[in-house]
PDB file of N, CA and C in Angstrom:
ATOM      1  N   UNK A   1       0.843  -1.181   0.000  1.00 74.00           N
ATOM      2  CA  UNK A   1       0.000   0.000   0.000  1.00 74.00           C
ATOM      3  C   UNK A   1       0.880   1.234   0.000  1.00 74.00           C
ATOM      4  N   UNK A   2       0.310   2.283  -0.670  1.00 83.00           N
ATOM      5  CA  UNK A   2       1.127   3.449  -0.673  1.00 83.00           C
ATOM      6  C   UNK A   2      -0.093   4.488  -0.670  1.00 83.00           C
ATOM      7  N   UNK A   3       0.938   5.641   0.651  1.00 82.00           N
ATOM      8  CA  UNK A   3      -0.415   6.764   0.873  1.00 82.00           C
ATOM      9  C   UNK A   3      -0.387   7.412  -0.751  1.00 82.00           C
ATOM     10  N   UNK A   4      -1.677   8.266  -0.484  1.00 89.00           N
ATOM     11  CA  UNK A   4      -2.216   8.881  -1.363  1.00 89.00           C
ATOM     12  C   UNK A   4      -1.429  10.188  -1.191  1.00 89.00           C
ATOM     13  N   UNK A   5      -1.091  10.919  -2.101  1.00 90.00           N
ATOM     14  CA  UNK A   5      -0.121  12.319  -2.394  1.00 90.00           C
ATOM     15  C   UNK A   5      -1.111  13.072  -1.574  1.00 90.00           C
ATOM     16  N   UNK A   6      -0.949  14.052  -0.804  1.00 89.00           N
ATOM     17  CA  UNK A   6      -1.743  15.012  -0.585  1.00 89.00           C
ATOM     18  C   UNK A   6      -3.237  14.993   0.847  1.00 89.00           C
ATOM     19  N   UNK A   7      -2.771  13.247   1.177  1.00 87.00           N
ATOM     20  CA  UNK A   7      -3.952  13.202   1.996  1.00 87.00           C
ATOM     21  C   UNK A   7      -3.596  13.241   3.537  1.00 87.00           C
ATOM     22  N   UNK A   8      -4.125  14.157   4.359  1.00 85.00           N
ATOM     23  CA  UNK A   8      -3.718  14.305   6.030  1.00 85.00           C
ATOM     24  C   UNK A   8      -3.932  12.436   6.504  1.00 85.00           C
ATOM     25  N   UNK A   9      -2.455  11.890   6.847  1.00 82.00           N
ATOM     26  CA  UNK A   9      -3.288  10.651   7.873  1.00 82.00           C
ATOM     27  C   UNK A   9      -2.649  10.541   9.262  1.00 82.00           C
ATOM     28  N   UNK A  10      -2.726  12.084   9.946  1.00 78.00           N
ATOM     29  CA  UNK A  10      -1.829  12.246  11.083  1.00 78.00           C
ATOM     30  C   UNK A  10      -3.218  11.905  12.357  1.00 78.00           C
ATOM     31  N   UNK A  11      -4.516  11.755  11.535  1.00 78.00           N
ATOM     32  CA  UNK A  11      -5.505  11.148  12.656  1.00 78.00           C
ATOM     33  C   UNK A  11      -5.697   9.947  13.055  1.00 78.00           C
ATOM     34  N   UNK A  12      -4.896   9.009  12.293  1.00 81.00           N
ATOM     35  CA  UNK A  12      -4.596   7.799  12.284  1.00 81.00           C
ATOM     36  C   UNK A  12      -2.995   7.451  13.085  1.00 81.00           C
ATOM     37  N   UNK A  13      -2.485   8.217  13.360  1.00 79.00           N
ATOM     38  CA  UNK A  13      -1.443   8.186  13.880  1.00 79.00           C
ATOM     39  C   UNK A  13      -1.939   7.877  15.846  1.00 79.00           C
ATOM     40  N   UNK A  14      -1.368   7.507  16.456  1.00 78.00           N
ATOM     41  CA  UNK A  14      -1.852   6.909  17.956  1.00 78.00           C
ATOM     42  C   UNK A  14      -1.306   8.592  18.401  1.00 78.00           C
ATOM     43  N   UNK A  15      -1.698   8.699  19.298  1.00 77.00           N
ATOM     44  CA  UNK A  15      -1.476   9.707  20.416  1.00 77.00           C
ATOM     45  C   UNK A  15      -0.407   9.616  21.315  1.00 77.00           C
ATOM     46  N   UNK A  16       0.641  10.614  21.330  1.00 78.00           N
ATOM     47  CA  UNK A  16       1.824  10.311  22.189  1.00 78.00           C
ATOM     48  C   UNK A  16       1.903   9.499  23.461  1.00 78.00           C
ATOM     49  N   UNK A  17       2.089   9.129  24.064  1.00 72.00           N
ATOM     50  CA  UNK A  17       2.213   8.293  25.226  1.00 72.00           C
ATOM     51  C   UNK A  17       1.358   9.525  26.453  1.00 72.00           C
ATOM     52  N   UNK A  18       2.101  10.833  26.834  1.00 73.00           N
ATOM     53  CA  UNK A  18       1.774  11.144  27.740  1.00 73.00           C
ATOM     54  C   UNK A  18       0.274  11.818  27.613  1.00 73.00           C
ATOM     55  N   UNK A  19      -0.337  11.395  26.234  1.00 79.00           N
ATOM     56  CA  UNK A  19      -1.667  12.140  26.189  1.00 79.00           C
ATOM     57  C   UNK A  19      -2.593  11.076  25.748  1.00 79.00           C
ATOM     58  N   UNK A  20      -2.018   9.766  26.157  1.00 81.00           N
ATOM     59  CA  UNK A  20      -3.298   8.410  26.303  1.00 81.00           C
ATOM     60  C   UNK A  20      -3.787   8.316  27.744  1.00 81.00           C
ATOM     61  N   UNK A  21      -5.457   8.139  27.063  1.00 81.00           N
ATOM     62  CA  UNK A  21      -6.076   7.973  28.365  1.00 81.00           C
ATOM     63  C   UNK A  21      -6.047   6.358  28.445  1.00 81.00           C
ATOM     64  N   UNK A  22      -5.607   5.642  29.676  1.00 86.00           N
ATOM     65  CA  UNK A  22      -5.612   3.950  29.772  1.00 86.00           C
ATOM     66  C   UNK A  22      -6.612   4.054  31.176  1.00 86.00           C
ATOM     67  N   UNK A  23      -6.901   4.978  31.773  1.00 91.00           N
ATOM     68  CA  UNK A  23      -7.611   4.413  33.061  1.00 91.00           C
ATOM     69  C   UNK A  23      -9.455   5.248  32.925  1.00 91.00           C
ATOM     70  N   UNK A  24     -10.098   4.379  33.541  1.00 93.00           N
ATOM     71  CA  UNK A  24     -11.249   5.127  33.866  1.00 93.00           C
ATOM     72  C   UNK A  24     -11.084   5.561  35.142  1.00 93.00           C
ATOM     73  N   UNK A  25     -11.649   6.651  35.543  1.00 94.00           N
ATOM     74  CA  UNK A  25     -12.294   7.626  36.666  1.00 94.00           C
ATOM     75  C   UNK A  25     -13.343   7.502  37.289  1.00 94.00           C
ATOM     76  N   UNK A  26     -13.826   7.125  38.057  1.00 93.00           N
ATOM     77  CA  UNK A  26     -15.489   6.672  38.275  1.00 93.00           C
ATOM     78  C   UNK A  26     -15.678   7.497  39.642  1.00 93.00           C
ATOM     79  N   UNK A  27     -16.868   8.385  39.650  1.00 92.00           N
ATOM     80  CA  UNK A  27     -17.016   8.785  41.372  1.00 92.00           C
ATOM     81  C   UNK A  27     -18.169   8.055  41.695  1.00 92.00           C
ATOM     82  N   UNK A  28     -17.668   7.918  43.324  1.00 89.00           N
ATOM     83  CA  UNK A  28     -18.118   7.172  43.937  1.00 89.00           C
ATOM     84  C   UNK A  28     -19.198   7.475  44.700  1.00 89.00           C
ATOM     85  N   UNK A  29     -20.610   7.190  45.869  1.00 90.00           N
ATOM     86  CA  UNK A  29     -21.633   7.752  45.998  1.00 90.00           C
ATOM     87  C   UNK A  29     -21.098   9.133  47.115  1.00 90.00           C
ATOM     88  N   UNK A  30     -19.836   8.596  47.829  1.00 92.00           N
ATOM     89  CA  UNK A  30     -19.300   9.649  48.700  1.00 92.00           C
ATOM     90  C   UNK A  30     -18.316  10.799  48.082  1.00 92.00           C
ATOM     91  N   UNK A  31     -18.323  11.138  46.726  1.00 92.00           N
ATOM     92  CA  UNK A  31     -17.476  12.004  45.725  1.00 92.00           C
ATOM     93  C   UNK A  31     -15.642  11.735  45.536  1.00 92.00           C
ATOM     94  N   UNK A  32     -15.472  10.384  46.126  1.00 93.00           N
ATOM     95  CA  UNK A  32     -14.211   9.982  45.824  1.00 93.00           C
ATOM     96  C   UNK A  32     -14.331   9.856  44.476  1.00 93.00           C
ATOM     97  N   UNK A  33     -12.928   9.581  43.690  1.00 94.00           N
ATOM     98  CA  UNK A  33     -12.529   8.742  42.709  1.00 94.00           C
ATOM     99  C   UNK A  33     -12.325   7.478  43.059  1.00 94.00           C
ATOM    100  N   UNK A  34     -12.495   7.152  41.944  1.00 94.00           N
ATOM    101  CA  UNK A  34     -12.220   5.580  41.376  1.00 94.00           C
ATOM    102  C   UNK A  34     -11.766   4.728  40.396  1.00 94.00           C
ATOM    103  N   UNK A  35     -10.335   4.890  40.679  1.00 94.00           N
ATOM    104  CA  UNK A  35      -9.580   4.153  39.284  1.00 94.00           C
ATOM    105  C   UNK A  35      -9.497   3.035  39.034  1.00 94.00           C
ATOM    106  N   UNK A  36      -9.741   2.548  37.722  1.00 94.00           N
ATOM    107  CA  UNK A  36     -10.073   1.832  36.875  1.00 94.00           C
ATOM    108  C   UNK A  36      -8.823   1.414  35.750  1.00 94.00           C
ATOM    109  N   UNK A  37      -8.682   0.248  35.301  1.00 91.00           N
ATOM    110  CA  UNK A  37      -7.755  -0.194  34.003  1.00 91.00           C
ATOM    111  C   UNK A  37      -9.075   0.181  32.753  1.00 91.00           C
ATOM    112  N   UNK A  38      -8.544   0.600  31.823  1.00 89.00           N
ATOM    113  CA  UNK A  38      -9.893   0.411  31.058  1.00 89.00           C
ATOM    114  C   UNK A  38     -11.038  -0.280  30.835  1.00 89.00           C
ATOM    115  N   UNK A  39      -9.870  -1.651  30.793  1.00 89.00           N
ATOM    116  CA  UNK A  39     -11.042  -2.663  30.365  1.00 89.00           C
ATOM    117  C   UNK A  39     -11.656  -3.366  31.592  1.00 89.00           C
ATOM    118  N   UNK A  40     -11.086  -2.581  32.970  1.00 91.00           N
ATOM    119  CA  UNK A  40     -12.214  -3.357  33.782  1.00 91.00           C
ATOM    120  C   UNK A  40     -13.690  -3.286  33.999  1.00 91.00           C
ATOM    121  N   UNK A  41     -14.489  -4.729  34.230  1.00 89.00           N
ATOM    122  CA  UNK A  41     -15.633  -4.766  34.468  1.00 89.00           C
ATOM    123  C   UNK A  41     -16.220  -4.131  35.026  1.00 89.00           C
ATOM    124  N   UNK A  42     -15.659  -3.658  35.988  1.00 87.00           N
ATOM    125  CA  UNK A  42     -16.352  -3.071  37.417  1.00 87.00           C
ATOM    126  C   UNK A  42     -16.608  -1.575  36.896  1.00 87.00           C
ATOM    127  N   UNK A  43     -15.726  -0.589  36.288  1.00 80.00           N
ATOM    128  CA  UNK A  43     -15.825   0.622  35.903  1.00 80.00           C
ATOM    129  C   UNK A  43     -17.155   0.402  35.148  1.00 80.00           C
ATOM    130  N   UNK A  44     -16.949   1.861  35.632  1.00 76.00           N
ATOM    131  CA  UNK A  44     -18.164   2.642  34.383  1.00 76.00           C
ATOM    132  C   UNK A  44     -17.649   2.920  33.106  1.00 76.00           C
ATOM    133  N   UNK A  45     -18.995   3.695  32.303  1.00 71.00           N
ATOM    134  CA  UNK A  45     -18.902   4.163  30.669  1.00 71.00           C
ATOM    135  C   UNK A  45     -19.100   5.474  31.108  1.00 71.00           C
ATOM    136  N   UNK A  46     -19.815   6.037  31.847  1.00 67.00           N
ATOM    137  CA  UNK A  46     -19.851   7.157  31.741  1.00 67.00           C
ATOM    138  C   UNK A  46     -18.831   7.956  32.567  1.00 67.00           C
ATOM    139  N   UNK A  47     -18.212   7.793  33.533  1.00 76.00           N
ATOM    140  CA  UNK A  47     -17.441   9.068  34.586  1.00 76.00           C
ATOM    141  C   UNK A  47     -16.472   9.666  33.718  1.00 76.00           C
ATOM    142  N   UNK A  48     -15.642   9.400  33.643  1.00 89.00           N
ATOM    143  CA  UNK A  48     -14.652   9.795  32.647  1.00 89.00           C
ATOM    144  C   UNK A  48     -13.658   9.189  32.265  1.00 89.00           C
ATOM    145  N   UNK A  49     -12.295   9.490  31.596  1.00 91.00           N
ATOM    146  CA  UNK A  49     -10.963   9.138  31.249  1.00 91.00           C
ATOM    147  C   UNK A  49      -9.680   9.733  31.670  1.00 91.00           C
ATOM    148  N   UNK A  50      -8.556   9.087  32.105  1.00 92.00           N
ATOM    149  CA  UNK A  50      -7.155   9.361  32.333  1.00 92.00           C
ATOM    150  C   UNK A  50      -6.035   9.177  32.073  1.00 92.00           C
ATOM    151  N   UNK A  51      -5.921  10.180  31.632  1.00 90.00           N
ATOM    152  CA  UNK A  51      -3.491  10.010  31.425  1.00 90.00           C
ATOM    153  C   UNK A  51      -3.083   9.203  32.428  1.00 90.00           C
ATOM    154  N   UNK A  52      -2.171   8.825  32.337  1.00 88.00           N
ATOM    155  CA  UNK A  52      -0.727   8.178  33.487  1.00 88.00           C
ATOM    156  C   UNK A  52      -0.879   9.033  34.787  1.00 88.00           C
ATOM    157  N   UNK A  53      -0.236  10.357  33.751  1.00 88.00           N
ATOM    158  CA  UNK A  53      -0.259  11.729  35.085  1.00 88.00           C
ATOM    159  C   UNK A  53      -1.412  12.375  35.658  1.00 88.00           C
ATOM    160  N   UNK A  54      -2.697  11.940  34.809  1.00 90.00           N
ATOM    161  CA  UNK A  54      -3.755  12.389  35.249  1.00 90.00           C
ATOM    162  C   UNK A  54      -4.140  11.226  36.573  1.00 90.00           C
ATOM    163  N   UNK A  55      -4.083  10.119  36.483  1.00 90.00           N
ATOM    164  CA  UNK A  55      -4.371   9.248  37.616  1.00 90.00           C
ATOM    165  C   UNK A  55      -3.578   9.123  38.470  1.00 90.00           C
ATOM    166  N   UNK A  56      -2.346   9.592  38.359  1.00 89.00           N
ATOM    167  CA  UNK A  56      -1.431   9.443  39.030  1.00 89.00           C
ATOM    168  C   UNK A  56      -1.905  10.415  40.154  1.00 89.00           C
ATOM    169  N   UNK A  57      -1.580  11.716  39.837  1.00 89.00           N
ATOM    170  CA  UNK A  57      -2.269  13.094  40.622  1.00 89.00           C
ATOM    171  C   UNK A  57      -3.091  13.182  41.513  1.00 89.00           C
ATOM    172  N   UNK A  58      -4.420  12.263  40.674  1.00 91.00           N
ATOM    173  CA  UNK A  58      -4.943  12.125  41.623  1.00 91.00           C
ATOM    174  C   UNK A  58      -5.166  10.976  42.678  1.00 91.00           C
ATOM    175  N   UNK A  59      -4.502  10.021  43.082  1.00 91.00           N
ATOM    176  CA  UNK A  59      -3.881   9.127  43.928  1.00 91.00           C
ATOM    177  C   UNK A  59      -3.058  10.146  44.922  1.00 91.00           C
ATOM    178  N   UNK A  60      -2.484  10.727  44.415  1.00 89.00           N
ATOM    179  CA  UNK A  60      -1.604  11.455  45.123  1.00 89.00           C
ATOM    180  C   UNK A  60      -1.929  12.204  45.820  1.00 89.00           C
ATOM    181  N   UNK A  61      -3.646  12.967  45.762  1.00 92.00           N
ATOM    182  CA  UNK A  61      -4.042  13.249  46.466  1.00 92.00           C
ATOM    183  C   UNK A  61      -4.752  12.995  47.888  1.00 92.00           C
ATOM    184  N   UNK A  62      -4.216  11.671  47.754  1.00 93.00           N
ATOM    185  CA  UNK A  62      -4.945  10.758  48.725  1.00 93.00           C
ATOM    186  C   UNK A  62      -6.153   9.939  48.834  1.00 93.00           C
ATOM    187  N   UNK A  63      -5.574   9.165  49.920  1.00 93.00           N
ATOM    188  CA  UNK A  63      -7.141   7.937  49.752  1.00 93.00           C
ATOM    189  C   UNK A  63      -8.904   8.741  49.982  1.00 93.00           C
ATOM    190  N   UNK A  64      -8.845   9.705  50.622  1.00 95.00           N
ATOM    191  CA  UNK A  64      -9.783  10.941  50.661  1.00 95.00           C
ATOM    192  C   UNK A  64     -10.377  11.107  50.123  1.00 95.00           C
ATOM    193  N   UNK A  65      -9.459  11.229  48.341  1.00 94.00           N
ATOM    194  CA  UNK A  65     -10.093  12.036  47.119  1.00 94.00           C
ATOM    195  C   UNK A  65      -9.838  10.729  46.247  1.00 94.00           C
ATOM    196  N   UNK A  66      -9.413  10.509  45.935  1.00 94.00           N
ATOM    197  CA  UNK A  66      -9.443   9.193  44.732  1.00 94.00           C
ATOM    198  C   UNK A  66      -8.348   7.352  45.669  1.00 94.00           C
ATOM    199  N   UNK A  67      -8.702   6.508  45.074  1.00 93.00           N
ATOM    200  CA  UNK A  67      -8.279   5.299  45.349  1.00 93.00           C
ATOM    201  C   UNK A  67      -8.216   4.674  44.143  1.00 93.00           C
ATOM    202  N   UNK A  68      -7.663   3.328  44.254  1.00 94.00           N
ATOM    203  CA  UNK A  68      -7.708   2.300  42.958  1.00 94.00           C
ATOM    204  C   UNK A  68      -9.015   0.990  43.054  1.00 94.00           C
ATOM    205  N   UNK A  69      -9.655   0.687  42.048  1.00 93.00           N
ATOM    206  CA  UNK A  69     -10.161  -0.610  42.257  1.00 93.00           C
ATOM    207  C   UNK A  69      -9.398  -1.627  43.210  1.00 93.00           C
ATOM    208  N   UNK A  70     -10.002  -2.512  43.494  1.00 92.00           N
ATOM    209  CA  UNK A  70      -9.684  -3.571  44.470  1.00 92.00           C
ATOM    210  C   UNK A  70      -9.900  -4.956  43.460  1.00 92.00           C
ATOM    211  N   UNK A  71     -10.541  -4.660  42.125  1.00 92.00           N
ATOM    212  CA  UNK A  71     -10.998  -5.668  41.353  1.00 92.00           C
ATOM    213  C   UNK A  71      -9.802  -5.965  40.316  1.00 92.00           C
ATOM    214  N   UNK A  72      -9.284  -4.522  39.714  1.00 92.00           N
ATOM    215  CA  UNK A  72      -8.590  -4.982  38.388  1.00 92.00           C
ATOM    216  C   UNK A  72      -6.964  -4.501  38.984  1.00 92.00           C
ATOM    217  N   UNK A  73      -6.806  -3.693  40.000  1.00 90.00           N
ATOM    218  CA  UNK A  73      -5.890  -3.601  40.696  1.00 90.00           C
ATOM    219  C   UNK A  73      -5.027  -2.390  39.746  1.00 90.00           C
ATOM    220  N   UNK A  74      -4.886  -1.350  39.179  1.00 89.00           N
ATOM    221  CA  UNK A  74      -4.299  -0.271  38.365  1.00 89.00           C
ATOM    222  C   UNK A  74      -2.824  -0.449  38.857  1.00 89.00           C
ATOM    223  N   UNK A  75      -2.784  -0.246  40.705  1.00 86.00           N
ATOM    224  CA  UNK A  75      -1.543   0.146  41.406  1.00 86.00           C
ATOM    225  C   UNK A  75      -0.344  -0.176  40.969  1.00 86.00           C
ATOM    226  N   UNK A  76      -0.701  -1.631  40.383  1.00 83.00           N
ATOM    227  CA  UNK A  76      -0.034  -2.590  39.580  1.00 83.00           C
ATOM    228  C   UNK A  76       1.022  -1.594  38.458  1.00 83.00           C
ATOM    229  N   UNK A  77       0.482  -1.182  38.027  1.00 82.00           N
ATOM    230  CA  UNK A  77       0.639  -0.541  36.336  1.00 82.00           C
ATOM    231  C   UNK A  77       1.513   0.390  36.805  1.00 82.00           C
ATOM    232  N   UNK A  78       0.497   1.311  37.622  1.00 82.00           N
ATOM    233  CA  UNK A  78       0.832   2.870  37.943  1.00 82.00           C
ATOM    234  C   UNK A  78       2.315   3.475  38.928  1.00 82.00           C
ATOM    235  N   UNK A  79       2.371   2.100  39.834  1.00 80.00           N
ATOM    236  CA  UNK A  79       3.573   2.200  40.663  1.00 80.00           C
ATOM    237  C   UNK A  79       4.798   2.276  39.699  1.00 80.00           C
ATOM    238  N   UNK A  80       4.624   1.825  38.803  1.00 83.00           N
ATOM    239  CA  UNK A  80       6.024   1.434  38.081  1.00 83.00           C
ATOM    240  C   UNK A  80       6.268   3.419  37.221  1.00 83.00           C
ATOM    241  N   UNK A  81       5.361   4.077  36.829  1.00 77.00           N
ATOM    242  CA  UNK A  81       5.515   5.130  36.344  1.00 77.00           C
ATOM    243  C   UNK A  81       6.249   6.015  37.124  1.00 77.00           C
ATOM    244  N   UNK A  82       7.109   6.919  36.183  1.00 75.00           N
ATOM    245  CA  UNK A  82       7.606   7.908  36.800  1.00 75.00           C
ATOM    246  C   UNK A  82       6.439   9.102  37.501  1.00 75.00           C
ATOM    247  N   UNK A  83       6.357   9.856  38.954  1.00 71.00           N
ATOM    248  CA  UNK A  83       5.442  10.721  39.339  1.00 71.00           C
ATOM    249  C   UNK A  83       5.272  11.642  38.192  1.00 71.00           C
ATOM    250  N   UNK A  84       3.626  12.023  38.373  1.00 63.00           N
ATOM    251  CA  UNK A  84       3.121  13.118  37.412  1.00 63.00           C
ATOM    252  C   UNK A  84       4.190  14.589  38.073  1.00 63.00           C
ATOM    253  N   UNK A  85       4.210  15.268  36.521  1.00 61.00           N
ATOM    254  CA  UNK A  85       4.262  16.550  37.019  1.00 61.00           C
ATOM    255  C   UNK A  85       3.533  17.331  37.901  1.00 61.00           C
ATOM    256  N   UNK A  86       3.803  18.240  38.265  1.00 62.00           N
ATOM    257  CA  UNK A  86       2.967  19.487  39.314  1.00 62.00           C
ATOM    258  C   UNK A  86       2.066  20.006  38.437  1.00 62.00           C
ATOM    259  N   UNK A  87       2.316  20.024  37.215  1.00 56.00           N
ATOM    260  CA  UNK A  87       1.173  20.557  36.545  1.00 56.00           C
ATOM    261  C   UNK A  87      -0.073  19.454  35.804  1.00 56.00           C
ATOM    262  N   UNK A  88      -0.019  18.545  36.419  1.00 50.00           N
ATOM    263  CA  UNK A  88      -0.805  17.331  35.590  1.00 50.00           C
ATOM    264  C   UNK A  88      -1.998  17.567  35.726  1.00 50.00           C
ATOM    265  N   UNK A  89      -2.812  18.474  36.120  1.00 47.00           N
ATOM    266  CA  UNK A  89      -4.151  18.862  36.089  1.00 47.00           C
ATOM    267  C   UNK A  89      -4.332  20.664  35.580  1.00 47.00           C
TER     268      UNK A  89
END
């Protein structure tokens, strides 16, 4: 296959690493977060989506404000990342 002269296929191109969302966000009935691997069962469709540094952040804010599933286990993943920047939100 060979592209076509002239045609944009930079939307087909994947999204840099630090601007993929891999986790869901889910709040909880007490306004915590709730992180999620994507494809876990337990998450929702609707709460939202997160960067590395976006879930990271908010972990970091404590068990208070966001936590990880207990089902698909994220911590797993996320421990191994370098910390979000200060500006990750």
């Amino acid at each position: 296959m060979q592209p076509v002269e002239g045609e944009d296929y930079t939307v087909l191109a994947p999204p840099p690493p630090e601007k993929r969302t891999r986790w869901r966000v889910d709040v909880t009935r007490d306004g915590r977060r709730l992180v999620h691997r994507l494809d876990c069962a337990a998450g929702s469709e609707g709460d939202g989506l997160a960067t590395d540094a976006g879930a990271l952040g908010l972990l970091a804010r404590g068990p208070e404000v966001a936590t990880t599933c207990a089902i698909c286990r994220p911590e797993a993943v996320l421990r191994t990342l370098p910390p979000p920047p200060d500006d990750a939100f």
